[in-house]
XYZ file of C-alpha atoms in Angstrom:
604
model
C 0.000 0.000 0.000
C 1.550 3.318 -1.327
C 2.448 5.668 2.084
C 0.340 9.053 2.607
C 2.377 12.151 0.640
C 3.516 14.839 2.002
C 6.762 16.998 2.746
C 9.822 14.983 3.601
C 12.691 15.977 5.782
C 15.929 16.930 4.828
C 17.232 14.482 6.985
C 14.232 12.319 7.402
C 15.244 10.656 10.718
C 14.206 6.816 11.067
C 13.322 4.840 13.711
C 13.678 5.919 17.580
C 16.486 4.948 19.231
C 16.565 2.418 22.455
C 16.831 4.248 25.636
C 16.196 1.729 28.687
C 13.668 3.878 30.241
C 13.108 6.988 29.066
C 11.516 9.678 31.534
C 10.497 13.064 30.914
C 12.203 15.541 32.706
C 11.342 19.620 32.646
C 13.549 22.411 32.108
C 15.796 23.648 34.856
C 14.248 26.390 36.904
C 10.880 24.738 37.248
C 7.777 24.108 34.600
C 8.582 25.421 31.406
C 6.363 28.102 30.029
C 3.131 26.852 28.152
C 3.713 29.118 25.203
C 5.858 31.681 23.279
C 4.086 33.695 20.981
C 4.023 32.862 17.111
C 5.327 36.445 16.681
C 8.490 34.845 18.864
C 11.191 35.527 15.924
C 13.109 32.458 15.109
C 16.389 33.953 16.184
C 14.681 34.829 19.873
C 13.222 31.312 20.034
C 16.668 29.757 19.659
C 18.276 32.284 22.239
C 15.250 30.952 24.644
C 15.511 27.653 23.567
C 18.778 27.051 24.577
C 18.696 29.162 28.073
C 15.541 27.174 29.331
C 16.933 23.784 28.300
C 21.106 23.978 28.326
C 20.903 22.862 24.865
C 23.716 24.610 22.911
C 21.939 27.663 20.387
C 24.319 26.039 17.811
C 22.850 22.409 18.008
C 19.353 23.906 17.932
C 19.828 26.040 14.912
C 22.106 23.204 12.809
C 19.082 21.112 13.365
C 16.643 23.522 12.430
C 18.298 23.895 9.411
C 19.211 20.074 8.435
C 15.957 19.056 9.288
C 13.462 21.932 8.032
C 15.850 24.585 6.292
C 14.000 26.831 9.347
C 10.723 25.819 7.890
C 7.161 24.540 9.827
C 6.328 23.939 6.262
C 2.353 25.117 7.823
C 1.638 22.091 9.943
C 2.659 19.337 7.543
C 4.153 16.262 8.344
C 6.846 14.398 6.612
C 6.987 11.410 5.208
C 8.466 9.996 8.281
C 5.908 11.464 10.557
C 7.737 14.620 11.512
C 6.810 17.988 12.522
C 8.605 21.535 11.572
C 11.815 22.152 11.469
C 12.971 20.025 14.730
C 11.160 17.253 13.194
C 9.122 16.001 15.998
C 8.327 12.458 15.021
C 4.321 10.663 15.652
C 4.544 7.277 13.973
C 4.859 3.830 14.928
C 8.192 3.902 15.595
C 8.248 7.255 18.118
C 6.497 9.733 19.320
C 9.075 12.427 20.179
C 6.131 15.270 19.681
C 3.695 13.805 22.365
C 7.391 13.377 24.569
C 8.094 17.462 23.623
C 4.163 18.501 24.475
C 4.275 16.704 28.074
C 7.557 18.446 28.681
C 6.635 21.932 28.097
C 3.050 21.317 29.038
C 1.431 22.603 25.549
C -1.240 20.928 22.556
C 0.805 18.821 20.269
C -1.270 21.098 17.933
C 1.161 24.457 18.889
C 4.109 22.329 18.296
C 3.004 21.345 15.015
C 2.283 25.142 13.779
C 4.238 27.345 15.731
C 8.184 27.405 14.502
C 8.740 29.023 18.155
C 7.532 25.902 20.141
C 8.564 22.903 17.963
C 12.115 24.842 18.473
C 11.428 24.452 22.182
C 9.883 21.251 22.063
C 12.988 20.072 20.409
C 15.289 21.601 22.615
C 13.360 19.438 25.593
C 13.375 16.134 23.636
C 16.939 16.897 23.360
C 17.542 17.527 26.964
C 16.201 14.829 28.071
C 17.843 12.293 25.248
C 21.089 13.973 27.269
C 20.036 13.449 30.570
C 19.167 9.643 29.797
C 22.365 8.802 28.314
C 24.497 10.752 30.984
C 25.753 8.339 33.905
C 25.698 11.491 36.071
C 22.251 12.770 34.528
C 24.083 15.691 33.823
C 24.739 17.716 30.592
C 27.019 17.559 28.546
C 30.114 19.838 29.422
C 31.583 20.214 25.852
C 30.226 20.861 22.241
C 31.710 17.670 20.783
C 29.681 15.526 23.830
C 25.919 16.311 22.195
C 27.380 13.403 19.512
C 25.802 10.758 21.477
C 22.442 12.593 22.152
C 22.413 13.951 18.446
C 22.288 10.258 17.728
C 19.808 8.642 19.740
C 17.478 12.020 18.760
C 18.042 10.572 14.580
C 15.394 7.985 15.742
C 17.460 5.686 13.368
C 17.171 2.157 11.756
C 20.602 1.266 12.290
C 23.290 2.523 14.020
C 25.347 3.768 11.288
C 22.493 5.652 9.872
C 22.291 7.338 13.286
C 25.724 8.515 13.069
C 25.611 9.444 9.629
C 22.650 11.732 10.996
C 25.020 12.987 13.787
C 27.332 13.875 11.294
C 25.406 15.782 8.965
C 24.506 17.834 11.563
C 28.141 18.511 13.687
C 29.097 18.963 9.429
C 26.863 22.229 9.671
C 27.571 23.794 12.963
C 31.526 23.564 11.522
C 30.896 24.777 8.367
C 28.149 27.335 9.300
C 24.949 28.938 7.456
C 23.285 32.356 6.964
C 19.508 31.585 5.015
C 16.215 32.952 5.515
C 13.061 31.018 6.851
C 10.104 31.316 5.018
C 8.848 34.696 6.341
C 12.363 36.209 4.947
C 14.061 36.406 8.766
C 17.413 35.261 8.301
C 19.857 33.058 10.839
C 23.398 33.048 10.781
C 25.208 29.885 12.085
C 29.116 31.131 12.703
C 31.372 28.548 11.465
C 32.768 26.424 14.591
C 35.381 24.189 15.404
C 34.738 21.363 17.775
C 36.356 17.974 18.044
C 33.414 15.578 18.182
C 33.362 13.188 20.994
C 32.012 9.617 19.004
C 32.754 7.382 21.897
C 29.186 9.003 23.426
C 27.292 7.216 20.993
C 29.234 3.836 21.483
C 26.143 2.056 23.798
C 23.414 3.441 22.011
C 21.198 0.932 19.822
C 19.122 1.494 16.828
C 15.693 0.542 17.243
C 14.374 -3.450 17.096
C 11.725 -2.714 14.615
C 13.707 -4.350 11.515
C 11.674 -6.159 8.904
C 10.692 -9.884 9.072
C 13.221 -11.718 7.897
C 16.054 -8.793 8.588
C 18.506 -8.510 11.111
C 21.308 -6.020 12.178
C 24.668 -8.147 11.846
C 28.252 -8.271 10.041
C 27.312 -11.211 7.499
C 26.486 -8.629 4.709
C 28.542 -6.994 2.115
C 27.921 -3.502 1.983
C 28.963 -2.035 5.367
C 26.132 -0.849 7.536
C 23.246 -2.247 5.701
C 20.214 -4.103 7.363
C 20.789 -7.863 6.741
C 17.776 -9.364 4.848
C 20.141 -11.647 2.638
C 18.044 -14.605 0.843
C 18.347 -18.554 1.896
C 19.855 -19.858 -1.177
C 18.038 -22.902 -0.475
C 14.861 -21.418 -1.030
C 15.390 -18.779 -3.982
C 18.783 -20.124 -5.589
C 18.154 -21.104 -9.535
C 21.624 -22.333 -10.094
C 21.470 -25.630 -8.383
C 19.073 -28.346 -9.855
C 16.657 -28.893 -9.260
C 15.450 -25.211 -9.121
C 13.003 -24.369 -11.728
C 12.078 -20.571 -12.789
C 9.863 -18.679 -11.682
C 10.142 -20.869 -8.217
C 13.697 -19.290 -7.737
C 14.635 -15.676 -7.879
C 18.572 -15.396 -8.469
C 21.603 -16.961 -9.210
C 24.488 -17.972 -7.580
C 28.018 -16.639 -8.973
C 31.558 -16.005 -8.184
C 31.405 -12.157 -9.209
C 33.789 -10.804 -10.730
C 35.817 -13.853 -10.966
C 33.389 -15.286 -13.670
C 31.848 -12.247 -14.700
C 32.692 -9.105 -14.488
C 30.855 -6.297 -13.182
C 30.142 -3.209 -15.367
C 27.206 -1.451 -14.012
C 25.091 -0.148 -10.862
C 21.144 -0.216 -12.035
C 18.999 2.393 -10.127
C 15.444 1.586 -9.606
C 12.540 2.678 -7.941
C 10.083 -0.150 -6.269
C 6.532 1.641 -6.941
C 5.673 0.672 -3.712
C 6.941 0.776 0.009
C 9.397 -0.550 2.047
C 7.063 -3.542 2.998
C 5.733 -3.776 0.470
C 9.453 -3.886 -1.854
C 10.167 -6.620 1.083
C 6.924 -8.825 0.400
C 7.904 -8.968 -3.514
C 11.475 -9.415 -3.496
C 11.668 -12.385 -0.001
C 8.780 -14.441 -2.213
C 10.506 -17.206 -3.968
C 7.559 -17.192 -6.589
C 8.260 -13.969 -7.586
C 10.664 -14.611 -10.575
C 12.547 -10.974 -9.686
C 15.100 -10.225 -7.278
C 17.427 -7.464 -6.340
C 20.954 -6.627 -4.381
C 19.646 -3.764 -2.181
C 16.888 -1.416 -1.077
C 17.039 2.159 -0.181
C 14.396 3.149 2.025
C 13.410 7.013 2.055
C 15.153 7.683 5.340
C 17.955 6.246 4.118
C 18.522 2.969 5.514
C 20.090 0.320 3.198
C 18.688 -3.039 3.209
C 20.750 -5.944 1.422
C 18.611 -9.194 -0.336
C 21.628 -10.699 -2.191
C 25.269 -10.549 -2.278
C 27.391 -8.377 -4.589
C 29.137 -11.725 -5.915
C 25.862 -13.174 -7.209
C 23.382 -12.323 -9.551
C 20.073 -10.978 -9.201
C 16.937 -11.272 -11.840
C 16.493 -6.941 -11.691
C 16.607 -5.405 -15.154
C 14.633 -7.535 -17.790
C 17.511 -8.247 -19.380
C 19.757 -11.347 -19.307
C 22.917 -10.136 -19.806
C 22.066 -6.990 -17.871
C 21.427 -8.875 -14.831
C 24.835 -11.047 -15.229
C 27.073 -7.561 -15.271
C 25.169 -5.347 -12.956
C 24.605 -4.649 -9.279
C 21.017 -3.406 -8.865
C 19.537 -1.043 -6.422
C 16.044 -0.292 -5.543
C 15.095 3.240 -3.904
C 11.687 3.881 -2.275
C 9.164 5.688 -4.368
C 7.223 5.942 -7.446
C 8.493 6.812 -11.124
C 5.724 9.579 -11.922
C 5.125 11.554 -8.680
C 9.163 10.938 -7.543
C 9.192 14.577 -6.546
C 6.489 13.574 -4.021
C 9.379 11.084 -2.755
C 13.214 11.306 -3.647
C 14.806 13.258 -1.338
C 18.618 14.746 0.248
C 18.760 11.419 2.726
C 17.802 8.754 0.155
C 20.142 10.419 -2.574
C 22.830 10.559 -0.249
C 22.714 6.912 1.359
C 22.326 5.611 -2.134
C 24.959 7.467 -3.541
C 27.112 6.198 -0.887
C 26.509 2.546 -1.671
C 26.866 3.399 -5.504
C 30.453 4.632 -4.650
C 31.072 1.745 -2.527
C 30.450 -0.278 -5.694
C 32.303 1.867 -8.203
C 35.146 1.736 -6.008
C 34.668 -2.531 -5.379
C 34.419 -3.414 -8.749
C 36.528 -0.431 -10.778
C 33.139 0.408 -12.298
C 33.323 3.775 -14.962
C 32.093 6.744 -13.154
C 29.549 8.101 -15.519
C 25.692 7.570 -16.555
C 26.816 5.328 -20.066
C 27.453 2.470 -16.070
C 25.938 3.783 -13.344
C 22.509 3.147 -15.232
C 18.545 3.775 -15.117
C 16.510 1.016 -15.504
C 14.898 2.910 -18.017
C 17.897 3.302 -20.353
C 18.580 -0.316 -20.618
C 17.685 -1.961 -23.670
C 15.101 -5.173 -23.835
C 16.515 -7.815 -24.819
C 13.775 -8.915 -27.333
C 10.634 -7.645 -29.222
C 9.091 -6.242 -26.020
C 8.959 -3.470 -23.416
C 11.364 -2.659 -20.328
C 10.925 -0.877 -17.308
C 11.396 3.223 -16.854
C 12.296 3.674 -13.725
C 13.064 6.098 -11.529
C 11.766 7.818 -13.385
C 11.755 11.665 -14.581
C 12.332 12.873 -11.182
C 15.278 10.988 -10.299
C 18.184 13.999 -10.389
C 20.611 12.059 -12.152
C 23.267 15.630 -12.181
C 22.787 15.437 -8.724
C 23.323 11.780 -8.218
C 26.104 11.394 -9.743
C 28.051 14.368 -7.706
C 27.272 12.839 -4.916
C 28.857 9.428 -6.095
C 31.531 11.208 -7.035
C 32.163 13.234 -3.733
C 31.756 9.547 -1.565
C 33.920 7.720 -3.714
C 36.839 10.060 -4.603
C 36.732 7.991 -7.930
C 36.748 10.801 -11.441
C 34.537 11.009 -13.193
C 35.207 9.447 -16.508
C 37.224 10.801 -19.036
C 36.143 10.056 -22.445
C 37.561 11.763 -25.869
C 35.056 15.079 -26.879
C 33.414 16.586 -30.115
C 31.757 19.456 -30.199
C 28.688 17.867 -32.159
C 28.550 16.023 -29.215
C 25.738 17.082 -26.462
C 24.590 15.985 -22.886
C 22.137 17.585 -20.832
C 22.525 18.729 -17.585
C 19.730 21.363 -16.530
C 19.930 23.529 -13.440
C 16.753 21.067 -12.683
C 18.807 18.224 -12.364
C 21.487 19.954 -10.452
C 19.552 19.848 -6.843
C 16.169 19.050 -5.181
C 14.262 22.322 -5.575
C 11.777 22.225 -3.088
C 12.282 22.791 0.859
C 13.734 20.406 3.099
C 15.721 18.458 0.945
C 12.435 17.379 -1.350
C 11.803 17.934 -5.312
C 8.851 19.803 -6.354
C 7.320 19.158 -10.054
C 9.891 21.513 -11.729
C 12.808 18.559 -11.412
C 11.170 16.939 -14.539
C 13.627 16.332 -16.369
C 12.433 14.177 -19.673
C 12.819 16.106 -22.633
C 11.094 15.554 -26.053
C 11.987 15.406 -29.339
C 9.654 16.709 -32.527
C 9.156 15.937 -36.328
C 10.203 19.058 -37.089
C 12.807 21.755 -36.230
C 10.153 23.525 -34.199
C 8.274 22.835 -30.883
C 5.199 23.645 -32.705
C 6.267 20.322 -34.975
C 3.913 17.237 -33.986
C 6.378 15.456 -31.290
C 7.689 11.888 -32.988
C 5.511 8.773 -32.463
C 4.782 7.619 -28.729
C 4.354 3.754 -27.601
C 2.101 4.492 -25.437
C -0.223 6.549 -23.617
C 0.712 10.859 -24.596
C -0.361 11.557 -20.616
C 2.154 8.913 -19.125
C 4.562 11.136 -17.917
C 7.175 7.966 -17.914
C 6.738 6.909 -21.207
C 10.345 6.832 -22.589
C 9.725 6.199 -26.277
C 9.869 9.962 -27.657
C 12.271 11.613 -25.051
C 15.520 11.519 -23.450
C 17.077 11.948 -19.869
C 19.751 13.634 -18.041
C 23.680 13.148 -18.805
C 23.298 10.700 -21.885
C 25.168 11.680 -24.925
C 24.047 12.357 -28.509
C 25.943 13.714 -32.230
C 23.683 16.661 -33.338
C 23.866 17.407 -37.406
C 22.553 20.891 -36.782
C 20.556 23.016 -34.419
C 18.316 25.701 -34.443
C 16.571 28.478 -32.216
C 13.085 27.536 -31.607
C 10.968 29.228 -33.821
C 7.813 29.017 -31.685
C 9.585 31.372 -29.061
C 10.243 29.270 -26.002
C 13.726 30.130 -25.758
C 14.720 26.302 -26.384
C 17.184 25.218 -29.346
C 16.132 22.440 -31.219
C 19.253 19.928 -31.956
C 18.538 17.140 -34.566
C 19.732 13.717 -33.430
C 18.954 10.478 -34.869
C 16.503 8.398 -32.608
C 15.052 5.131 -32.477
C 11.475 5.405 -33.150
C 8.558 3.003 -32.190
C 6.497 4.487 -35.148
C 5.740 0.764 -36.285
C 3.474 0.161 -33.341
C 0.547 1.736 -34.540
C 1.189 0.171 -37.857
C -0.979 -2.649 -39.554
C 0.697 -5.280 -38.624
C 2.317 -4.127 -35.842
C 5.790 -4.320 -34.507
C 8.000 -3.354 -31.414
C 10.532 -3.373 -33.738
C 12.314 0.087 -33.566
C 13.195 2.308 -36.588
C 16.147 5.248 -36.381
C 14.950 8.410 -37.959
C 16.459 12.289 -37.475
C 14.366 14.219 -35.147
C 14.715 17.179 -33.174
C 15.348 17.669 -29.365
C 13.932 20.156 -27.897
C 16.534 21.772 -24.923
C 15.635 24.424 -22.723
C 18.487 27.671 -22.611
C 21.622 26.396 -20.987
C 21.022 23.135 -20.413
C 23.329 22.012 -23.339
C 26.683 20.914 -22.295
C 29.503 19.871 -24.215
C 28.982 15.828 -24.401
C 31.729 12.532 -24.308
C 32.158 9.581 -25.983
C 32.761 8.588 -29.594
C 30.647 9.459 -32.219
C 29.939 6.673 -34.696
C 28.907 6.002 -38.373
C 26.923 2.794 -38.557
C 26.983 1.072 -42.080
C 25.511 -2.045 -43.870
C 26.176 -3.836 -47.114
C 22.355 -4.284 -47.147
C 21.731 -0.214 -46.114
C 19.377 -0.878 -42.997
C 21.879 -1.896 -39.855
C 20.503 -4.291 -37.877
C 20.628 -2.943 -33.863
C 20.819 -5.773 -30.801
C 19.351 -5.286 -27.199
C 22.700 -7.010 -25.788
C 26.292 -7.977 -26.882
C 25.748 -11.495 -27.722
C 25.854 -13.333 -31.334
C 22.495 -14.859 -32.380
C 20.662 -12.105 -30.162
C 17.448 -10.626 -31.165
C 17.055 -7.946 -33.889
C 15.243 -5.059 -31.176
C 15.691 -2.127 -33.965
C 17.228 -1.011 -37.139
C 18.932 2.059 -38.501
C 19.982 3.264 -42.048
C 23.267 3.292 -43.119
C 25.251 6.533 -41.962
C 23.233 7.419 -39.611
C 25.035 9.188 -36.250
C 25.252 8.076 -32.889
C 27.347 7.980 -29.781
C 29.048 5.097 -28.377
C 30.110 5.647 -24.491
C 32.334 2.108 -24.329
C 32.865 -1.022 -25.895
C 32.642 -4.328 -25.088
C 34.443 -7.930 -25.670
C 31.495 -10.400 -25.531
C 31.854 -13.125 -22.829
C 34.105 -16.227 -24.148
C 35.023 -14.815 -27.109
C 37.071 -12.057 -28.955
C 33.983 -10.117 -30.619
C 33.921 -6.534 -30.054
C 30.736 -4.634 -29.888
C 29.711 -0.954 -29.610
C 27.155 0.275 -26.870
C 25.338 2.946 -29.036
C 22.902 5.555 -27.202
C 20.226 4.745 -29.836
C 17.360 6.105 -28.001
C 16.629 7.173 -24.401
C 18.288 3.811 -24.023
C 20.871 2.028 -24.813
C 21.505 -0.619 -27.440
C 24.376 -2.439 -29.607
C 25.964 -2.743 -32.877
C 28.794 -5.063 -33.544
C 32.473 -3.287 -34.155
C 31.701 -4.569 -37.980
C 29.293 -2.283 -38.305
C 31.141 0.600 -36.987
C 33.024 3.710 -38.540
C 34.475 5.988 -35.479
C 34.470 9.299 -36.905
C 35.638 12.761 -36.265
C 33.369 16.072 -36.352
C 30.851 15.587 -39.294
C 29.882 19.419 -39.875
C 26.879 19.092 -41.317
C 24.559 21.757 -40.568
C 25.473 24.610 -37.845
């Protein structure tokens, strides 16, 4: 069952950390106050804040900030249950805003809608986190000591998700912030130095509430992660006398009989539980390595050496690590957010850096822009929402690995939008402006009839007549948009699936120039190697995968123009093929068929 939608925290904190008996304590100097005014400013609120409860002003505002960029966003909760900016969590797993409402004796109601109070209510919750981890039931005496409390206050999963939370927010109070809240006041954080104090968080558990058939242990691969690891007994094809679809995966000795070239990011179109009920049936036929839940906890299903059934396509599946991320493919502003991109980014670089995979978009892949293997559809997830600019920053800032160099021509584009750059909504969330599919037309003109769809013209994730983010493609010329928008129109060649609405039909694609529409500056200079594909017979015949004896998926006309990102030698034997970007995905041509070329200057 698809989770209520609503704003999600920057942060979103998880589940509610152990404490052994937790008991509410007040503020020093007696009963706190049952109210400060909503015309409290924010900056007052924090100086009271911290003098009724000891809580450093620095703490209060870094979480402010982390958690709600300073934001009550009107009453609304988070995904995870939260309220304002302190994110005072009501769900199953806590209830930190009923704790904050006994504590300073107010309506959960005023903590909800007044920025003033949820900043005290906060400040209590945090008090007496401190108090309850202190042997002395004292505060602590230093900056660096709130680690521990900062901690047990993420509510988290697991306990290095807590301290990733911890971190985040010690990250801010060093580096410091000036922004305005959403009435325009501004707070300034002064950059601080403190030496954080990690051995306070050393006894502190994450919470029990793990899935069925989960555990927290060390018998996983990716460090951290929540073990839900498969009984090869029960879902193993590889041993007889397994029979598909009673078996979900395969066993392997990764990369030691195949090598791994890709990360594959989905979404699951459902949640958590629901990902978990699909993926631990052994009737299921489909499998994958790990989830990504929306407060960033990792879950791991399979190990990296093996094999999961992910991507609709064979060979796919043999050569890629796949990942599954909370949320839905046509609303995934309504769900991707800073704490899922960043936890999945992280295990993305863990994997780049495990199996030397190519930092770039041509390997770290959508399910969307791989090919099927046959005459029918694939998958096309995440989605338009998923920030792939973004993404793939943050890869590159957790792994320290380059990006990948790969020769240049200036007939070569990529687009990177200042949509794709960054969530643009509050708190860490996308609003509907991160779309970022964008269309190609008949005609050099956005007024031109846009090129034949597969399927339904208001399914925003139809992939058939549109590209994404930070894939490459040769342009013969280009041209202002004559219709006004400001876009320029680049002509491209594209598979088409104009022979589905023919009599007979086909999925068979056909390449045929069209025009992309790009919006101003979101043109970059593109990599890779732009190709002439060419035929004795004049139609090229185009493959789904790198394998002789595959299936014909699509055809182009001899000389026609793509861009190849890498090549690759097919398993067992010494045949090189050419990974094209034929469409918005990807496809293959055998090095036969294959004439690298320089600059063709046709056109402007």
């Amino acid at each position: 069952m698809r989770r209520q939608k609503s704003l999600v925290s920057f942060a979103l904190p998880m589940l509610m950390a152990l404490l052994s008996a937790l008991v509410l304590t007040g503020f020093s100097g007696g009963a706190a106050r049952a109210n400060v005014s909503t015309t409290t400013s924010l900056n007052t609120a924090f100086t009271q804040a911290s003098q009724e409860s000891g809580v450093p002003i620095s703490i209060l505002k870094a979480l402010c900030y982390m958690e709600g960029r300073l934001s009550n966003h009107a009453g609304h909760p988070s995904l995870d249950g939260g309220y304002g900016c302190m994110h005072l969590i009501q769900n199953e797993r806590g209830d930190t805003l009923t704790q904050a409402a006994k504590a300073l004796h107010v309506d959960p109601q005023q903590l909800k809608s007044d920025s003033a109070t949820n900043i005290r209510g906060g400040a209590a919750v945090l008090r007496d986190e401190a108090i309850q981890l202190s042997p002395s039931h004292t505060l602590p005496g230093n900056l660096g000591d709130w680690y521990g409390t900062l901690v047990a206050y993420s509510h988290a999963t697991t306990h290095s998700t807590a301290l990733m939370y911890a971190d985040a927010l010690f990250k801010i109070v060093q580096n410091g912030f000036s922004a305005p809240n959403e009435t325009g006041e501004v707070v300034t954080l002064a950059p601080e130095s403190v030496k954080v104090n990690k051995a306070t968080a050393k006894n502190i558990k994450a919470a029990t509430t793990i899935p069925s058939g989960c555990q927290v242990d060390a018998n996983v691969d990716y460090p951290g992660a929540v073990d839900c690891i498969l009984d090869p007994n029960a879902y193993d094809c590889t041993p007889p006398p397994a029979v598909y679809p009673y078996c979900t995966y395969e066993s392997a000795n990764r990369p030691t009989d195949l090598s791994v070239n890709y990360v594959v990011i989905h979404d699951t179109e459902t949640s958590l539980q629901g990902a978990l009920n699909v993926f631990q049936s052994h009737t299921s036929g489909v499998s994958i390595h790990y989830i990504v839940d929306t407060d960033g906890t990792v879950y791991e299903l399979l190990h990296d050496k093996d094999f999961a059934y992910h991507v609709g396509n064979y060979w796919y599946n043999q050569h890629s690590v796949g990942i599954e991320n909370i949320g839905y493919d046509a609303t995934g502003f309504l769900w991707y957010n800073a704490a899922q991109y960043l936890a999945s980014a992280k295990l993305t670089a863990y994997l780049v850096n495990k199996y030397n995979i190519p930092l770039d978009h041509d390997h770290i892949v959508s399910h969307g822009t791989v090919p099927s293997p046959g005459l029918s559809t694939n998958h096309v997830d995440p989605g338009p929402y998923w920030l792939w600019t973004y993404y793939l920053n943050l890869v590159q800032q957790q792994s320290g690995a380059p990006f990948t160099a790969k020769s240049k021509d200036t007939h070569i584009i990529t687009l990177k939008p200042s949509t794709d750059k960054k969530p643009l909504g509050k708190n860490g969330t996308e609003t509907p402006a991160n779309f970022n599919f964008f269309y190609l037309y008949t005609g050099p003109s956005t007024q031109s009839a846009r090129i034949p769809q597969l399927g339904d013209p208001t399914d925003v994730t139809d992939e058939t007549n549109n590209v994404e983010t930070n894939i490459s493609y040769y342009y013969l010329a280009k041209v202002k948009d004559p219709a006004g928008t400001g876009d320029t129109l680049y002509e491209i060649w594209y598979g088409e699936s104009d022979q589905a609405h023919s009599t007979p039909s086909s999925l068979v694609q056909s390449a045929h120039l069209a025009w992309l529409a790009v919006p101003p500056g979101a043109a970059v200079e593109g990599q890779g190697t732009a190709v002439t594909l060419n035929d004795p017979s004049g139609t090229v015949p185009i493959y789904g995968k790198p394998q002789t004896g595959a299936t014909v998926i699509a055809t182009a006309p001899s000389n026609a123009v793509f861009v190849s990102g890498y090549t690759f030698v097919e398993d067992g034997t010494t045949n090189l093929w050419y990974e094209i970007n034929y469409n918005h995905r990807q496809a293959w041509v055998p090095a036969s068929a294959i004439t690298p070329v320089q600059s063709i200057k046709t056109g402007n």
